[in-house]
Tab-separated table of C-alpha atoms and ligand atoms in Angstrom:
chain	number	residue	atom	x	y	z
A	1	UNK	CA	-20.619	-1.036	-10.905
A	2	UNK	CA	-19.594	-3.081	-13.950
A	3	UNK	CA	-22.930	-4.768	-14.577
A	4	UNK	CA	-21.535	-7.148	-17.208
A	5	UNK	CA	-19.495	-9.097	-14.653
A	6	UNK	CA	-20.799	-12.616	-14.040
A	7	UNK	CA	-21.338	-13.508	-10.359
A	8	UNK	CA	-19.012	-15.874	-8.491
A	9	UNK	CA	-15.788	-14.937	-10.263
A	10	UNK	CA	-12.470	-15.909	-8.652
A	11	UNK	CA	-10.542	-13.033	-6.976
A	12	UNK	CA	-7.752	-13.408	-9.585
A	13	UNK	CA	-10.321	-12.581	-12.253
A	14	UNK	CA	-11.860	-9.758	-10.230
A	15	UNK	CA	-8.379	-8.244	-9.771
A	16	UNK	CA	-8.263	-7.457	-13.482
A	17	UNK	CA	-11.961	-7.242	-14.327
A	18	UNK	CA	-13.598	-5.334	-11.435
A	19	UNK	CA	-13.669	-1.759	-12.743
A	20	UNK	CA	-15.770	1.325	-13.339
A	21	UNK	CA	-18.028	1.653	-16.393
A	22	UNK	CA	-16.178	2.909	-19.461
A	23	UNK	CA	-16.583	6.498	-20.594
A	24	UNK	CA	-18.036	7.370	-24.009
A	25	UNK	CA	-14.557	6.750	-25.499
A	26	UNK	CA	-14.558	3.057	-24.610
A	27	UNK	CA	-11.092	3.050	-23.012
A	28	UNK	CA	-9.908	-0.499	-22.212
A	29	UNK	CA	-7.654	0.436	-19.290
A	30	UNK	CA	-9.457	2.229	-16.457
A	31	UNK	CA	-9.478	5.999	-16.951
A	32	UNK	CA	-7.767	8.353	-14.527
A	33	UNK	CA	-10.244	11.067	-13.511
A	34	UNK	CA	-7.737	13.629	-12.306
A	35	UNK	CA	-10.234	16.314	-11.336
A	36	UNK	CA	-11.130	17.956	-8.040
A	37	UNK	CA	-14.771	18.671	-8.936
A	38	UNK	CA	-17.527	17.563	-11.301
A	39	UNK	CA	-19.784	19.811	-13.404
A	40	UNK	CA	-23.473	19.498	-12.567
A	41	UNK	CA	-26.116	19.539	-15.324
A	42	UNK	CA	-28.323	22.005	-13.445
A	43	UNK	CA	-28.870	23.542	-10.004
A	44	UNK	CA	-31.628	21.145	-8.950
A	45	UNK	CA	-29.477	18.071	-9.778
A	46	UNK	CA	-26.582	19.633	-7.875
A	47	UNK	CA	-28.864	20.154	-4.870
A	48	UNK	CA	-30.025	16.513	-4.935
A	49	UNK	CA	-26.474	15.183	-5.297
A	50	UNK	CA	-25.123	17.333	-2.479
A	51	UNK	CA	-28.030	16.182	-0.299
A	52	UNK	CA	-27.175	12.562	-1.102
A	53	UNK	CA	-30.618	11.989	-2.667
A	54	UNK	CA	-29.192	11.146	-6.086
A	55	UNK	CA	-26.013	9.334	-7.171
A	56	UNK	CA	-23.477	11.458	-8.980
A	57	UNK	CA	-20.011	12.833	-8.352
A	58	UNK	CA	-19.658	16.353	-6.927
A	59	UNK	CA	-16.214	16.885	-5.374
A	60	UNK	CA	-13.243	14.510	-5.100
A	61	UNK	CA	-12.975	14.811	-1.317
A	62	UNK	CA	-16.385	13.088	-1.208
A	63	UNK	CA	-15.964	10.654	-4.103
A	64	UNK	CA	-14.128	10.242	-7.418
A	65	UNK	CA	-14.681	7.552	-10.095
A	66	UNK	CA	-11.045	6.375	-10.111
A	67	UNK	CA	-11.058	6.142	-6.321
A	68	UNK	CA	-14.385	4.261	-6.508
A	69	UNK	CA	-12.764	1.796	-8.934
A	70	UNK	CA	-9.928	1.171	-6.459
A	71	UNK	CA	-12.408	0.736	-3.579
A	72	UNK	CA	-14.561	-1.736	-5.491
A	73	UNK	CA	-11.599	-3.771	-6.693
A	74	UNK	CA	-10.156	-4.008	-3.174
A	75	UNK	CA	-13.566	-4.926	-1.683
A	76	UNK	CA	-13.876	-7.659	-4.340
A	77	UNK	CA	-10.447	-9.050	-3.387
A	78	UNK	CA	-11.158	-8.893	0.360
A	79	UNK	CA	-14.649	-10.345	-0.073
A	80	UNK	CA	-16.269	-7.433	1.783
A	81	UNK	CA	-19.392	-5.442	0.845
A	82	UNK	CA	-17.507	-2.234	0.617
A	83	UNK	CA	-14.218	-0.370	1.034
A	84	UNK	CA	-13.260	3.249	1.597
A	85	UNK	CA	-9.941	4.589	0.332
A	86	UNK	CA	-7.626	6.870	2.310
A	87	UNK	CA	-4.453	8.819	1.599
A	88	UNK	CA	-2.187	6.292	3.398
A	89	UNK	CA	-2.308	3.212	5.591
A	90	UNK	CA	-1.991	5.388	8.690
A	91	UNK	CA	-4.910	7.562	7.613
A	92	UNK	CA	-6.979	4.364	7.217
A	93	UNK	CA	-6.205	3.551	10.868
A	94	UNK	CA	-6.959	7.153	11.856
A	95	UNK	CA	-10.315	6.916	10.046
A	96	UNK	CA	-11.119	3.601	11.733
A	97	UNK	CA	-10.450	5.049	15.195
A	98	UNK	CA	-12.166	8.408	14.538
A	99	UNK	CA	-15.236	6.639	13.196
A	100	UNK	CA	-15.638	3.930	15.809
A	101	UNK	CA	-14.247	5.277	19.090
A	102	UNK	CA	-15.130	8.016	21.551
A	103	UNK	CA	-13.803	9.231	24.920
A	104	UNK	CA	-14.116	6.483	27.536
A	105	UNK	CA	-13.813	3.643	25.023
A	106	UNK	CA	-11.090	1.008	25.211
A	107	UNK	CA	-9.137	-0.793	22.475
A	108	UNK	CA	-7.138	-4.026	22.676
A	109	UNK	CA	-4.170	-4.238	20.293
A	110	UNK	CA	-1.142	-6.421	19.844
A	111	UNK	CA	2.070	-5.118	21.418
A	112	UNK	CA	3.968	-5.871	18.206
A	113	UNK	CA	1.894	-3.757	15.828
A	114	UNK	CA	3.330	-1.304	13.322
A	115	UNK	CA	5.115	1.419	15.346
A	116	UNK	CA	3.022	4.339	14.086
A	117	UNK	CA	-0.176	2.397	14.870
A	118	UNK	CA	0.981	1.935	18.470
A	119	UNK	CA	1.796	5.639	18.782
A	120	UNK	CA	-1.488	6.749	17.209
A	121	UNK	CA	-3.662	4.571	19.431
A	122	UNK	CA	-1.515	4.398	22.567
A	123	UNK	CA	-0.422	8.055	22.705
A	124	UNK	CA	-2.466	10.326	20.419
A	125	UNK	CA	-5.905	8.809	21.043
A	126	UNK	CA	-5.110	8.644	24.771
A	127	UNK	CA	-5.191	12.494	24.676
A	128	UNK	CA	-8.856	12.211	23.700
A	129	UNK	CA	-9.718	9.772	26.467
A	130	UNK	CA	-9.462	6.513	24.511
A	131	UNK	CA	-7.774	3.816	26.608
A	132	UNK	CA	-5.764	0.975	25.111
A	133	UNK	CA	-4.128	-2.262	26.217
A	134	UNK	CA	-1.309	-3.845	24.217
A	135	UNK	CA	-1.083	-7.613	24.594
A	136	UNK	CA	1.179	-10.397	23.273
A	137	UNK	CA	0.444	-11.054	19.604
A	138	UNK	CA	0.226	-14.826	19.704
A	139	UNK	CA	-1.615	-15.384	23.002
A	140	UNK	CA	-5.408	-15.281	22.518
A	141	UNK	CA	-5.967	-15.716	26.261
A	142	UNK	CA	-4.109	-12.407	26.859
A	143	UNK	CA	-6.525	-10.679	24.459
A	144	UNK	CA	-9.427	-12.243	26.357
A	145	UNK	CA	-7.989	-11.124	29.704
A	146	UNK	CA	-7.613	-7.523	28.446
A	147	UNK	CA	-11.336	-7.179	27.634
A	148	UNK	CA	-13.230	-4.577	29.690
A	149	UNK	CA	-16.850	-3.419	29.689
A	150	UNK	CA	-15.693	-0.287	27.766
A	151	UNK	CA	-13.815	-2.302	25.093
A	152	UNK	CA	-15.151	-1.385	21.633
A	153	UNK	CA	-12.494	-2.686	19.269
A	154	UNK	CA	-9.846	-5.402	18.939
A	155	UNK	CA	-7.155	-4.493	16.444
A	156	UNK	CA	-4.665	-7.079	15.178
A	157	UNK	CA	-1.938	-7.189	12.552
A	158	UNK	CA	-0.857	-10.570	11.222
A	159	UNK	CA	1.837	-11.502	10.418
A	160	UNK	CA	3.864	-8.847	12.238
A	161	UNK	CA	6.877	-6.889	11.193
A	162	UNK	CA	9.699	-7.955	11.436
A	163	UNK	CA	9.369	-11.232	13.415
A	164	UNK	CA	6.399	-12.655	11.466
A	165	UNK	CA	4.338	-13.583	14.540
A	166	UNK	CA	0.747	-14.505	13.721
A	167	UNK	CA	-2.609	-13.932	15.357
A	168	UNK	CA	-5.269	-16.607	15.133
A	169	UNK	CA	-7.897	-14.376	13.499
A	170	UNK	CA	-10.784	-16.762	14.208
A	171	UNK	CA	-9.890	-16.959	17.911
A	172	UNK	CA	-9.775	-13.145	18.195
A	173	UNK	CA	-13.045	-12.795	16.255
A	174	UNK	CA	-14.698	-15.197	18.705
A	175	UNK	CA	-13.458	-13.108	21.661
A	176	UNK	CA	-14.652	-9.858	20.044
A	177	UNK	CA	-18.045	-11.206	19.036
A	178	UNK	CA	-18.736	-12.824	22.421
A	179	UNK	CA	-18.395	-9.285	23.846
A	180	UNK	CA	-20.443	-7.751	21.018
A	181	UNK	CA	-17.514	-5.685	19.679
A	182	UNK	CA	-15.577	-5.466	16.411
A	183	UNK	CA	-12.313	-7.062	15.252
A	184	UNK	CA	-10.221	-5.098	12.736
A	185	UNK	CA	-7.206	-6.742	11.056
A	186	UNK	CA	-4.325	-4.913	9.354
A	187	UNK	CA	-3.778	-7.134	6.292
A	188	UNK	CA	-0.744	-5.322	4.826
A	189	UNK	CA	1.723	-8.169	5.098
A	190	UNK	CA	-0.267	-11.104	3.728
A	191	UNK	CA	-2.515	-9.057	1.406
A	192	UNK	CA	-5.853	-10.456	0.194
A	193	UNK	CA	-3.960	-12.663	-2.259
A	194	UNK	CA	-2.928	-14.868	0.694
A	195	UNK	CA	-5.293	-13.999	3.531
A	196	UNK	CA	-8.897	-12.780	3.681
A	197	UNK	CA	-9.437	-11.839	7.356
A	198	UNK	CA	-13.239	-11.697	6.994
A	199	UNK	CA	-13.238	-15.402	6.052
A	200	UNK	CA	-12.019	-16.024	9.636
A	201	UNK	CA	-14.561	-13.712	11.252
A	202	UNK	CA	-12.840	-10.291	11.190
A	203	UNK	CA	-15.287	-7.408	10.756
A	204	UNK	CA	-12.964	-4.835	9.215
A	205	UNK	CA	-9.755	-5.033	7.197
A	206	UNK	CA	-7.144	-2.266	7.102
A	207	UNK	CA	-4.710	-1.742	4.252
A	208	UNK	CA	-1.682	0.258	3.439
A	209	UNK	CA	-1.895	0.311	-0.363
A	210	UNK	CA	1.693	1.578	-0.240
A	211	UNK	CA	2.938	-1.989	0.270
A	212	UNK	CA	1.958	-5.081	-1.745
A	213	UNK	CA	-1.213	-3.623	-3.344
A	214	UNK	CA	0.844	-1.120	-5.343
A	215	UNK	CA	3.708	-3.593	-5.227
A	216	UNK	CA	6.165	-1.310	-6.944
A	217	UNK	CA	6.935	1.240	-4.243
A	218	UNK	CA	5.451	4.216	-6.095
A	219	UNK	CA	2.632	5.844	-4.140
A	220	UNK	CA	1.016	6.024	-0.709
A	221	UNK	CA	-2.530	4.749	-0.282
A	222	UNK	CA	-4.754	3.095	2.303
A	223	UNK	CA	-8.230	1.661	2.807
A	224	UNK	CA	-10.704	0.250	5.287
A	225	UNK	CA	-12.825	-2.685	4.028
A	226	UNK	CA	-15.939	-4.057	5.707
A	227	UNK	CA	-19.725	-4.196	5.840
A	228	UNK	CA	-21.771	-1.512	4.106
A	229	UNK	CA	-23.335	-0.343	7.392
A	230	UNK	CA	-19.915	0.636	8.754
A	231	UNK	CA	-18.085	1.665	5.585
A	232	UNK	CA	-20.734	3.503	3.558
A	233	UNK	CA	-22.746	4.889	6.471
A	234	UNK	CA	-20.064	5.772	9.037
A	235	UNK	CA	-16.495	5.839	7.691
A	236	UNK	CA	-16.951	7.132	4.116
A	237	UNK	CA	-19.115	10.116	5.190
A	238	UNK	CA	-16.501	10.979	7.840
A	239	UNK	CA	-13.849	11.524	5.143
A	240	UNK	CA	-15.978	14.376	3.801
A	241	UNK	CA	-15.317	16.228	7.074
A	242	UNK	CA	-11.913	14.812	7.943
A	243	UNK	CA	-10.334	14.976	4.478
A	244	UNK	CA	-7.990	11.985	4.383
A	245	UNK	CA	-9.281	11.059	0.904
A	246	UNK	CA	-7.041	9.197	-1.561
A	247	UNK	CA	-5.794	11.157	-4.569
A	248	UNK	CA	-7.242	9.869	-7.881
A	249	UNK	CA	-3.737	9.540	-9.324
A	250	UNK	CA	-2.574	7.333	-6.444
A	251	UNK	CA	-5.827	5.339	-6.659
A	252	UNK	CA	-5.167	4.710	-10.350
A	253	UNK	CA	-1.575	3.564	-9.730
A	254	UNK	CA	-2.647	1.104	-7.027
A	255	UNK	CA	-5.654	-0.030	-9.078
A	256	UNK	CA	-3.285	-1.093	-11.855
A	257	UNK	CA	-0.814	-2.588	-9.358
A	258	UNK	CA	-3.531	-4.809	-7.900
A	259	UNK	CA	-3.994	-6.532	-11.264
A	260	UNK	CA	-0.727	-8.410	-10.656
A	261	UNK	CA	-1.051	-8.788	-6.865
A	262	UNK	CA	-1.859	-12.494	-6.875
A	263	UNK	CA	0.953	-13.605	-9.185
A	264	UNK	CA	3.434	-11.315	-7.423
A	265	UNK	CA	2.491	-12.664	-3.981
A	266	UNK	CA	2.809	-16.276	-5.151
A	267	UNK	CA	6.142	-15.682	-6.889
A	268	UNK	CA	7.592	-13.569	-4.054
A	269	UNK	CA	6.401	-16.100	-1.433
A	270	UNK	CA	8.050	-18.956	-3.348
A	271	UNK	CA	11.363	-17.073	-3.535
A	272	UNK	CA	11.114	-16.124	0.152
A	273	UNK	CA	10.583	-19.752	1.177
A	274	UNK	CA	13.641	-20.895	-0.798
A	275	UNK	CA	15.727	-18.080	0.675
A	276	UNK	CA	14.467	-18.893	4.201
A	277	UNK	CA	15.430	-22.568	3.804
A	278	UNK	CA	18.858	-21.585	2.524
A	279	UNK	CA	19.401	-19.128	5.402
A	280	UNK	CA	18.274	-21.713	7.955
A	281	UNK	CA	21.046	-24.042	6.728
A	282	UNK	CA	23.738	-21.305	6.724
A	283	UNK	CA	26.277	-21.660	9.593
A	284	UNK	CA	26.441	-17.873	10.185
A	285	UNK	CA	22.680	-17.666	10.813
A	286	UNK	CA	21.344	-18.366	14.308
A	287	UNK	CA	17.613	-18.305	13.573
A	288	UNK	CA	15.197	-17.605	10.721
A	289	UNK	CA	11.700	-16.159	11.254
A	290	UNK	CA	9.380	-17.134	8.414
A	291	UNK	CA	5.847	-18.585	8.667
A	292	UNK	CA	6.448	-20.769	5.606
A	293	UNK	CA	9.144	-22.777	7.450
A	294	UNK	CA	8.094	-25.828	9.490
A	295	UNK	CA	10.367	-24.457	12.272
A	296	UNK	CA	8.069	-21.409	12.694
A	297	UNK	CA	6.079	-21.969	15.911
A	298	UNK	CA	2.827	-21.066	14.116
A	299	UNK	CA	3.547	-22.810	10.808
A	300	UNK	CA	0.295	-24.815	10.886
A	301	UNK	CA	-1.791	-21.698	11.552
A	302	UNK	CA	0.041	-19.844	8.776
A	303	UNK	CA	-0.689	-22.582	6.265
A	304	UNK	CA	-4.389	-22.560	7.242
A	305	UNK	CA	-4.809	-18.783	7.408
A	306	UNK	CA	-2.538	-17.686	4.534
A	307	UNK	CA	-3.555	-20.023	1.705
A	308	UNK	CA	-0.573	-22.319	2.311
A	309	UNK	CA	1.988	-19.545	1.700
A	310	UNK	CA	4.379	-17.771	4.040
A	311	UNK	CA	4.384	-14.334	2.416
A	312	UNK	CA	7.289	-12.251	1.163
A	313	UNK	CA	8.924	-11.000	4.374
A	314	UNK	CA	11.447	-12.920	6.473
A	315	UNK	CA	13.867	-12.023	9.247
A	316	UNK	CA	16.968	-13.750	10.567
A	317	UNK	CA	19.457	-13.434	13.418
A	318	UNK	CA	23.132	-13.379	12.551
A	319	UNK	CA	25.137	-15.583	14.904
A	320	UNK	CA	27.163	-13.415	17.313
A	321	UNK	CA	28.778	-13.433	20.757
A	322	UNK	CA	27.113	-10.292	22.188
A	323	UNK	CA	25.018	-7.258	21.185
A	324	UNK	CA	27.991	-5.154	19.985
A	325	UNK	CA	29.293	-8.040	17.890
A	326	UNK	CA	25.765	-8.716	16.573
A	327	UNK	CA	25.347	-5.138	15.422
A	328	UNK	CA	28.657	-5.009	13.556
A	329	UNK	CA	28.067	-8.439	11.978
A	330	UNK	CA	24.569	-7.592	10.778
A	331	UNK	CA	25.816	-4.234	9.414
A	332	UNK	CA	28.528	-6.172	7.531
A	333	UNK	CA	25.920	-8.471	5.952
A	334	UNK	CA	23.686	-5.522	4.982
A	335	UNK	CA	26.565	-3.422	3.635
A	336	UNK	CA	27.894	-6.347	1.559
A	337	UNK	CA	24.731	-6.543	-0.558
A	338	UNK	CA	24.762	-5.152	-4.096
A	339	UNK	CA	21.310	-6.257	-5.239
A	340	UNK	CA	19.107	-5.632	-2.165
A	341	UNK	CA	18.187	-2.012	-1.401
A	342	UNK	CA	18.881	-0.701	2.110
A	343	UNK	CA	15.499	0.919	2.681
A	344	UNK	CA	12.589	0.581	5.067
A	345	UNK	CA	9.840	0.009	2.511
A	346	UNK	CA	8.523	-3.462	1.793
A	347	UNK	CA	6.088	-5.073	-0.591
A	348	UNK	CA	8.100	-3.922	-3.600
A	349	UNK	CA	9.253	-5.883	-6.644
A	350	UNK	CA	12.766	-4.862	-5.510
A	351	UNK	CA	14.116	-6.724	-2.462
A	352	UNK	CA	14.769	-4.495	0.545
A	353	UNK	CA	16.981	-5.166	3.558
A	354	UNK	CA	16.887	-3.437	6.951
A	355	UNK	CA	18.339	-3.576	10.447
A	356	UNK	CA	15.170	-3.101	12.565
A	357	UNK	CA	16.977	-2.414	15.882
A	358	UNK	CA	18.574	0.778	14.484
A	359	UNK	CA	15.807	1.901	12.071
A	360	UNK	CA	12.106	0.978	12.429
A	361	UNK	CA	12.582	0.061	16.106
A	362	UNK	CA	15.470	2.456	16.780
A	363	UNK	CA	13.461	4.777	19.026
A	364	UNK	CA	12.556	2.009	21.489
A	365	UNK	CA	14.655	1.575	24.633
A	366	UNK	CA	16.968	-1.452	24.742
A	367	UNK	CA	14.577	-3.046	27.272
A	368	UNK	CA	11.561	-2.506	24.979
A	369	UNK	CA	13.503	-3.966	22.077
A	370	UNK	CA	14.486	-7.005	24.158
A	371	UNK	CA	10.821	-7.504	25.095
A	372	UNK	CA	9.865	-7.254	21.423
A	373	UNK	CA	12.572	-9.779	20.466
A	374	UNK	CA	14.346	-7.303	18.167
A	375	UNK	CA	18.036	-7.987	18.741
A	376	UNK	CA	21.070	-6.200	17.273
A	377	UNK	CA	21.740	-9.227	15.053
A	378	UNK	CA	18.295	-9.192	13.444
A	379	UNK	CA	18.000	-8.477	9.714
A	380	UNK	CA	14.701	-8.161	7.839
A	381	UNK	CA	14.455	-8.999	4.159
A	382	UNK	CA	11.327	-8.115	2.170
A	383	UNK	CA	11.744	-10.243	-0.926
A	384	UNK	CA	10.936	-8.955	-4.402
A	385	UNK	CA	10.947	-10.493	-7.857
A	386	UNK	CA	14.687	-10.941	-8.440
A	387	UNK	CA	16.075	-14.338	-9.454
A	388	UNK	CA	16.583	-16.485	-6.319
A	389	UNK	CA	20.271	-17.303	-6.886
A	390	UNK	CA	21.134	-13.619	-7.200
A	391	UNK	CA	19.594	-13.014	-3.762
A	392	UNK	CA	21.469	-15.956	-2.211
A	393	UNK	CA	24.764	-14.720	-3.674
A	394	UNK	CA	23.974	-11.213	-2.413
A	395	UNK	CA	23.449	-12.379	1.180
A	396	UNK	CA	26.237	-14.940	1.033
A	397	UNK	CA	28.724	-12.171	0.159
A	398	UNK	CA	28.403	-10.862	3.737
A	399	UNK	CA	27.497	-14.086	5.569
A	400	UNK	CA	30.518	-15.958	4.137
A	401	UNK	CA	33.009	-13.204	5.008
A	402	UNK	CA	32.084	-12.471	8.632
A	403	UNK	CA	35.178	-11.969	10.808
B	501	PLP	C1	3.300	0.545	6.271
B	501	PLP	C2	2.308	-0.008	7.205
B	501	PLP	C3	1.263	0.797	7.695
B	501	PLP	C4	1.146	2.264	7.363
B	501	PLP	O1	0.915	2.464	6.014
B	501	PLP	P1	1.386	3.819	5.260
B	501	PLP	O2	0.778	3.651	3.920
B	501	PLP	O3	2.877	3.832	5.280
B	501	PLP	O4	0.790	4.951	6.019
B	501	PLP	C5	0.345	0.219	8.541
B	501	PLP	N1	0.437	-1.078	8.905
B	501	PLP	C6	1.429	-1.879	8.459
B	501	PLP	C7	1.466	-3.296	8.884
B	501	PLP	C8	2.396	-1.371	7.602
B	501	PLP	O5	3.391	-2.162	7.172
């Protein structure tokens, strides 16, 4: 929409330069159009705009200039034709499924996806006759084996929360395309600053703007990115009826957050790698899960797929004799921190620390948790922008004083 932009600009440039045209006031920072509706010059123009025969804003459930700015900036970063914004990451996944699936269809997903994604697809959509199969994240042959004639969509999330397992996006795209179906990738954890799923063949990219895109833990937002034929012709018109549109205020907050996405992701990844190396050498730590470490089983894939960076989330197991001991030891480490926040959010400038087995994965049975590899000694750290030594000291306070 900004016709002065030269073609072929780097995503770092687009992150600050891709914007809507300025208003008559010439504001330098993108304006926030906090309005539910738009005044029409006359009845005939209104009729053409409502019929979709003429461009022009009518009502913010359908489109809003600040939301358009967010969509265009995210599409520029993901390298897709188009993007459609939603009120949260979950509503982006709801929109994807509502727009692409019908009764009798089948979806293949990873068994270690975000918990609400698994419930939405595995339980809620099952009520409407959509079947799903959940397969091991890292095993492309399991995805292949799950394909059925009714399969319409493969849906992956890479890396996963909290164990940082990866999918080989290109391998899954090849499986999807050989069957003539679509691959969608949830790109929350790596963000387009590290990983562009469409460069490896994915058709659609899902975002929770709540995480790294905002980057400061302020608002909820989501989006689906992809080709114009799917986004502009199928998913965006569906929002008009389904109503999971993004608020202009939240769009504006995330739009401004995305200007610093690339430098935040690089800085937070660098700190996370240093912290992961330090944890790996600590005698009280049994194992560290971080794609940036050579010890990660998919390190080579991570380096290829994530621009040589591991991202800003790691997990580690505290050394313990049994599950009861592991739980009390990991609680001791978490409760000894004074810098890290004990909260479930991630992708913030503030480092957060959680015990997945009793929080995000607390509703699973012990057997399900075992299968998912989420033990009582597991701690997840989503690393922010604090000084590295302060984070080491914060974790060492608990790790060095374990009974
Ligand atoms: C948080 C998250 C979501 C859901 O996003 P919300 O904005 O919280 O609705 C989806 N996928 C992943 C990987 C997430 O981390």
